[in-house]
Every structure is written in structure tokens, then in C-alpha cells.
PDB file of C-alpha atoms in Angstrom:
ATOM      1  CA  MET A   1     -29.675   5.985  -9.181  1.00  0.00           C
ATOM      2  CA  VAL A   2     -27.301   4.284  -6.769  1.00  0.00           C
ATOM      3  CA  ARG A   3     -23.704   3.498  -7.638  1.00  0.00           C
ATOM      4  CA  ARG A   4     -22.698  -0.060  -6.867  1.00  0.00           C
ATOM      5  CA  LYS A   5     -19.328  -0.377  -5.217  1.00  0.00           C
ATOM      6  CA  HIS A   6     -17.042  -3.324  -5.809  1.00  0.00           C
ATOM      7  CA  ARG A   7     -13.937  -4.869  -4.302  1.00  0.00           C
ATOM      8  CA  TYR A   8     -11.215  -6.621  -6.248  1.00  0.00           C
ATOM      9  CA  ALA A   9      -9.197  -9.583  -5.004  1.00  0.00           C
ATOM     10  CA  VAL A  10      -5.839 -10.326  -6.624  1.00  0.00           C
ATOM     11  CA  VAL A  11      -5.319 -14.067  -6.318  1.00  0.00           C
ATOM     12  CA  GLN A  12      -2.415 -16.308  -7.266  1.00  0.00           C
ATOM     13  CA  LEU A  13      -3.193 -19.894  -8.229  1.00  0.00           C
ATOM     14  CA  GLU A  14      -0.273 -22.207  -7.421  1.00  0.00           C
ATOM     15  CA  ARG A  15      -0.138 -25.865  -8.310  1.00  0.00           C
ATOM     16  CA  THR A  16       0.059 -27.999  -5.187  1.00  0.00           C
ATOM     17  CA  SER A  17       2.763 -30.110  -6.844  1.00  0.00           C
ATOM     18  CA  SER A  18       5.042 -27.072  -7.361  1.00  0.00           C
ATOM     19  CA  ILE A  19       4.687 -25.303  -3.998  1.00  0.00           C
ATOM     20  CA  ALA A  20       7.665 -27.039  -2.391  1.00  0.00           C
ATOM     21  CA  LEU A  21       9.918 -26.764  -5.450  1.00  0.00           C
ATOM     22  CA  PRO A  22      12.996 -24.528  -5.045  1.00  0.00           C
ATOM     23  CA  TYR A  23      12.662 -23.003  -8.508  1.00  0.00           C
ATOM     24  CA  LEU A  24      10.052 -20.861 -10.249  1.00  0.00           C
ATOM     25  CA  ASP A  25       7.207 -22.768 -11.899  1.00  0.00           C
ATOM     26  CA  VAL A  26       6.824 -21.291 -15.402  1.00  0.00           C
ATOM     27  CA  LYS A  27       4.296 -23.749 -16.802  1.00  0.00           C
ATOM     28  CA  PRO A  28       1.088 -21.852 -17.670  1.00  0.00           C
ATOM     29  CA  LEU A  29      -2.274 -22.687 -16.125  1.00  0.00           C
ATOM     30  CA  LYS A  30      -4.670 -24.461 -18.451  1.00  0.00           C
ATOM     31  CA  ALA A  31      -7.872 -22.753 -17.331  1.00  0.00           C
ATOM     32  CA  SER A  32     -10.232 -20.151 -18.693  1.00  0.00           C
ATOM     33  CA  GLU A  33     -12.108 -17.388 -16.882  1.00  0.00           C
ATOM     34  CA  ASP A  34     -15.243 -19.542 -16.943  1.00  0.00           C
ATOM     35  CA  ASP A  35     -13.424 -22.479 -15.321  1.00  0.00           C
ATOM     36  CA  ILE A  36     -12.238 -20.272 -12.460  1.00  0.00           C
ATOM     37  CA  PHE A  37     -15.665 -18.678 -12.034  1.00  0.00           C
ATOM     38  CA  LYS A  38     -17.349 -22.105 -11.919  1.00  0.00           C
ATOM     39  CA  ALA A  39     -14.845 -23.478  -9.384  1.00  0.00           C
ATOM     40  CA  VAL A  40     -15.390 -20.524  -7.035  1.00  0.00           C
ATOM     41  CA  LYS A  41     -19.174 -20.699  -7.521  1.00  0.00           C
ATOM     42  CA  ILE A  42     -19.279 -24.420  -6.685  1.00  0.00           C
ATOM     43  CA  LYS A  43     -17.202 -23.901  -3.543  1.00  0.00           C
ATOM     44  CA  LEU A  44     -19.442 -20.963  -2.545  1.00  0.00           C
ATOM     45  CA  GLY A  45     -22.441 -23.277  -2.748  1.00  0.00           C
ATOM     46  CA  GLU A  46     -20.717 -25.864  -0.566  1.00  0.00           C
ATOM     47  CA  LEU A  47     -19.604 -23.422   2.124  1.00  0.00           C
ATOM     48  CA  HIS A  48     -22.375 -20.788   2.206  1.00  0.00           C
ATOM     49  CA  GLY A  49     -25.335 -22.651   0.753  1.00  0.00           C
ATOM     50  CA  ASP A  50     -27.858 -21.403  -1.778  1.00  0.00           C
ATOM     51  CA  TYR A  51     -28.072 -17.955  -0.201  1.00  0.00           C
ATOM     52  CA  GLY A  52     -24.327 -17.338  -0.379  1.00  0.00           C
ATOM     53  CA  ARG A  53     -24.122 -18.639  -3.909  1.00  0.00           C
ATOM     54  CA  ALA A  54     -27.016 -16.487  -5.120  1.00  0.00           C
ATOM     55  CA  VAL A  55     -25.866 -13.289  -3.394  1.00  0.00           C
ATOM     56  CA  THR A  56     -22.245 -13.586  -4.490  1.00  0.00           C
ATOM     57  CA  THR A  57     -22.489 -14.836  -8.062  1.00  0.00           C
ATOM     58  CA  LEU A  58     -24.837 -12.009  -9.036  1.00  0.00           C
ATOM     59  CA  GLY A  59     -22.009  -9.437  -9.003  1.00  0.00           C
ATOM     60  CA  MET A  60     -18.939 -11.665  -9.146  1.00  0.00           C
ATOM     61  CA  ARG A  61     -16.755 -11.640 -12.251  1.00  0.00           C
ATOM     62  CA  VAL A  62     -13.250 -12.621 -13.307  1.00  0.00           C
ATOM     63  CA  LYS A  63     -11.809  -9.314 -14.530  1.00  0.00           C
ATOM     64  CA  TYR A  64      -8.261 -10.397 -15.365  1.00  0.00           C
ATOM     65  CA  LEU A  65      -6.518 -13.713 -15.944  1.00  0.00           C
ATOM     66  CA  ASN A  66      -2.868 -14.225 -16.808  1.00  0.00           C
ATOM     67  CA  GLU A  67      -2.355 -17.912 -17.505  1.00  0.00           C
ATOM     68  CA  ALA A  68       1.432 -17.630 -17.604  1.00  0.00           C
ATOM     69  CA  THR A  69       1.798 -16.108 -14.119  1.00  0.00           C
ATOM     70  CA  ARG A  70      -1.399 -17.743 -12.798  1.00  0.00           C
ATOM     71  CA  ILE A  71      -2.739 -14.426 -11.483  1.00  0.00           C
ATOM     72  CA  VAL A  72      -6.477 -13.747 -11.344  1.00  0.00           C
ATOM     73  CA  VAL A  73      -8.373 -10.571 -10.409  1.00  0.00           C
ATOM     74  CA  LEU A  74     -11.875 -11.306  -9.125  1.00  0.00           C
ATOM     75  CA  ARG A  75     -14.543  -8.642  -8.658  1.00  0.00           C
ATOM     76  CA  ALA A  76     -17.449  -8.843  -6.217  1.00  0.00           C
ATOM     77  CA  ARG A  77     -19.906  -6.356  -4.786  1.00  0.00           C
ATOM     78  CA  LEU A  78     -18.895  -4.561  -1.616  1.00  0.00           C
ATOM     79  CA  GLY A  79     -20.113  -5.961   1.683  1.00  0.00           C
ATOM     80  CA  GLU A  80     -21.416  -9.426   2.358  1.00  0.00           C
ATOM     81  CA  PRO A  81     -20.891 -10.785  -1.197  1.00  0.00           C
ATOM     82  CA  PHE A  82     -17.204  -9.890  -1.144  1.00  0.00           C
ATOM     83  CA  LYS A  83     -16.729 -11.273   2.369  1.00  0.00           C
ATOM     84  CA  MET A  84     -18.278 -14.576   1.303  1.00  0.00           C
ATOM     85  CA  MET A  85     -16.165 -14.758  -1.846  1.00  0.00           C
ATOM     86  CA  ALA A  86     -12.969 -13.886   0.032  1.00  0.00           C
ATOM     87  CA  SER A  87     -13.677 -16.487   2.709  1.00  0.00           C
ATOM     88  CA  THR A  88     -14.242 -19.122   0.020  1.00  0.00           C
ATOM     89  CA  LEU A  89     -11.033 -18.587  -1.983  1.00  0.00           C
ATOM     90  CA  PRO A  90      -8.654 -20.542   0.313  1.00  0.00           C
ATOM     91  CA  PHE A  91     -10.917 -23.588  -0.009  1.00  0.00           C
ATOM     92  CA  VAL A  92     -10.828 -23.729  -3.822  1.00  0.00           C
ATOM     93  CA  THR A  93      -8.520 -26.688  -4.365  1.00  0.00           C
ATOM     94  CA  SER A  94      -9.032 -27.613  -7.996  1.00  0.00           C
ATOM     95  CA  ILE A  95      -9.807 -25.964 -11.299  1.00  0.00           C
ATOM     96  CA  GLY A  96     -10.649 -28.466 -13.968  1.00  0.00           C
ATOM     97  CA  ALA A  97      -8.194 -31.340 -13.641  1.00  0.00           C
ATOM     98  CA  GLU A  98      -5.456 -29.296 -11.934  1.00  0.00           C
ATOM     99  CA  SER A  99      -4.971 -29.358  -8.186  1.00  0.00           C
ATOM    100  CA  ILE A 100      -4.260 -25.807  -6.982  1.00  0.00           C
ATOM    101  CA  GLN A 101      -3.896 -23.610  -3.930  1.00  0.00           C
ATOM    102  CA  CYS A 102      -5.359 -20.081  -3.934  1.00  0.00           C
ATOM    103  CA  THR A 103      -3.404 -17.302  -2.242  1.00  0.00           C
ATOM    104  CA  THR A 104      -4.983 -13.870  -1.898  1.00  0.00           C
ATOM    105  CA  LEU A 105      -2.239 -11.355  -2.627  1.00  0.00           C
ATOM    106  CA  TYR A 106      -4.084  -8.040  -2.439  1.00  0.00           C
ATOM    107  CA  ILE A 107      -7.547  -6.555  -1.965  1.00  0.00           C
ATOM    108  CA  ALA A 108      -8.280  -3.298  -3.764  1.00  0.00           C
ATOM    109  CA  GLY A 109     -11.157  -0.887  -4.092  1.00  0.00           C
ATOM    110  CA  THR A 110     -10.532  -0.236  -7.793  1.00  0.00           C
ATOM    111  CA  ILE A 111      -9.253  -2.243 -10.728  1.00  0.00           C
ATOM    112  CA  ARG A 112      -6.625   0.439 -11.256  1.00  0.00           C
ATOM    113  CA  HIS A 113      -5.045  -0.132  -7.836  1.00  0.00           C
ATOM    114  CA  SER A 114      -5.047  -3.885  -8.322  1.00  0.00           C
ATOM    115  CA  LEU A 115      -3.197  -3.470 -11.644  1.00  0.00           C
ATOM    116  CA  ILE A 116      -0.706  -1.056 -10.014  1.00  0.00           C
ATOM    117  CA  PHE A 117      -0.034  -3.726  -7.379  1.00  0.00           C
ATOM    118  CA  LEU A 118       0.425  -6.368 -10.096  1.00  0.00           C
ATOM    119  CA  GLU A 119       2.874  -4.206 -12.018  1.00  0.00           C
ATOM    120  CA  LYS A 120       5.012  -3.596  -8.906  1.00  0.00           C
ATOM    121  CA  ARG A 121       4.920  -7.299  -8.062  1.00  0.00           C
ATOM    122  CA  GLN A 122       5.948  -8.363 -11.559  1.00  0.00           C
ATOM    123  CA  LYS A 123       8.874  -5.910 -11.541  1.00  0.00           C
ATOM    124  CA  ARG A 124      10.033  -7.284  -8.179  1.00  0.00           C
ATOM    125  CA  ILE A 125       9.870 -10.883  -9.449  1.00  0.00           C
ATOM    126  CA  PHE A 126      11.650  -9.842 -12.649  1.00  0.00           C
ATOM    127  CA  LYS A 127      14.550  -8.388 -10.614  1.00  0.00           C
ATOM    128  CA  GLN A 128      14.772 -11.553  -8.514  1.00  0.00           C
ATOM    129  CA  VAL A 129      14.939 -13.764 -11.603  1.00  0.00           C
ATOM    130  CA  LEU A 130      17.588 -11.553 -13.189  1.00  0.00           C
ATOM    131  CA  GLU A 131      19.718 -11.700 -10.032  1.00  0.00           C
ATOM    132  CA  MET A 132      19.345 -15.474  -9.970  1.00  0.00           C
ATOM    133  CA  PHE A 133      20.312 -15.648 -13.643  1.00  0.00           C
ATOM    134  CA  LYS A 134      23.407 -13.455 -13.209  1.00  0.00           C
ATOM    135  CA  SER A 135      24.982 -16.054 -10.946  1.00  0.00           C
ATOM    136  CA  ASP A 136      27.094 -18.744 -12.655  1.00  0.00           C
ATOM    137  CA  LYS A 137      24.777 -21.478 -11.427  1.00  0.00           C
ATOM    138  CA  GLY A 138      21.753 -19.777 -13.029  1.00  0.00           C
ATOM    139  CA  GLN A 139      23.482 -19.262 -16.378  1.00  0.00           C
ATOM    140  CA  LYS A 140      24.388 -22.938 -16.583  1.00  0.00           C
ATOM    141  CA  LYS A 141      20.865 -24.003 -15.626  1.00  0.00           C
ATOM    142  CA  TYR A 142      18.916 -21.839 -18.108  1.00  0.00           C
ATOM    143  CA  LYS A 143      21.416 -21.700 -21.001  1.00  0.00           C
ATOM    144  CA  MET A 144      20.113 -18.339 -22.301  1.00  0.00           C
ATOM    145  CA  SER A 145      21.741 -15.016 -22.836  1.00  0.00           C
ATOM    146  CA  GLU A 146      20.577 -12.142 -20.629  1.00  0.00           C
ATOM    147  CA  PRO A 147      18.661 -10.313 -23.420  1.00  0.00           C
ATOM    148  CA  GLU A 148      16.862 -13.547 -24.373  1.00  0.00           C
ATOM    149  CA  LEU A 149      15.884 -14.122 -20.757  1.00  0.00           C
ATOM    150  CA  LYS A 150      14.631 -10.527 -20.362  1.00  0.00           C
ATOM    151  CA  GLU A 151      12.513 -10.855 -23.501  1.00  0.00           C
ATOM    152  CA  ARG A 152      11.059 -14.192 -22.376  1.00  0.00           C
ATOM    153  CA  ILE A 153      10.165 -12.888 -18.912  1.00  0.00           C
ATOM    154  CA  LEU A 154       8.595  -9.719 -20.318  1.00  0.00           C
ATOM    155  CA  GLN A 155       6.581 -11.832 -22.729  1.00  0.00           C
ATOM    156  CA  ILE A 156       5.266 -14.015 -19.886  1.00  0.00           C
ATOM    157  CA  THR A 157       4.526 -11.281 -17.375  1.00  0.00           C
ATOM    158  CA  LYS A 158       2.936  -8.596 -19.556  1.00  0.00           C
ATOM    159  CA  LEU A 159      -0.257  -7.046 -18.215  1.00  0.00           C
ATOM    160  CA  GLU A 160      -3.118  -7.033 -20.678  1.00  0.00           C
ATOM    161  CA  MET A 161      -6.759  -6.288 -20.161  1.00  0.00           C
TER     162      MET A 161
END
């Protein structure tokens, strides 16, 4: 019996309307795992034809979705299917009614390493937000105490499988 190897792509979905904004977009994404899978599958068909769609969708799966941070972990089989999926991601421009831009953050060989990357990234963003909040300008803008802000950010950025 042969073991099938996979690759995992950690992708961030940003709204095109909020890319140029100077502040952090905290509005959650209104999409399910099926919506994301269908959007990638449709774009695969457009770019790589029936062959690319058939080869890639056989082993492709959305393993993790955090709607609050708009982070998705996609799994595909190693080799040509993953290369096709990875080459398609930048061209996915909409999921449902939302206009988005896909940014590949990290490519991992295991789900464990992709989650380690996500945890480090979330901690780094958490520190940046806390530093921004500690300034007088940030305190006036958000009107929250520091413990309330920490609790809210931890609630949004928690990693669950």
C-alpha cells in the first residue's frame, strides 16, 4: 500500500475594498468551506481545463477555516495537483458575493507545521495590535480597556480544528 503525500497551503483572503485601508479589517468573512472549495474548483476549470480540475479536486480539501481572521488551509496531493492548485489561488477573485484577493502565506508538508506557522503569525499580529492600542491615539479610537481588548483579540484569533 502506498502512502499519499500532501501539501498544505495557508492562504489569507482579503477583501479588495479593505486592502488599502490603514487599519485592521476585523469584519469576518461570510463564507463556508464549501464556498471556498467551489470557488477554487471553478477557477481551476477555467485555467487548467477539465484535466486540471479532475486531477486537483480529487485530493483537494479545505482543512481549516477561520472566518474571523479570513485564514484558510487548503490540502492537495503532492506534485502536479498541488502545483495547479497553487497557481490558481492568486486568480480566485470572489467567493460568493464578496470580492477578495488570495495571498498565499505559507506552504507546508504537514498540517502540524501549517498550524505552528499560524500560531506564530497570530501572536505577532496580537503584539502589533497591543502596541497600537497602547498609544493614546489607539485608546481613543477603540474605547476599550487593555484586558477587554486582549480578550476580544484572543476570541477572534483562536485556532480550532
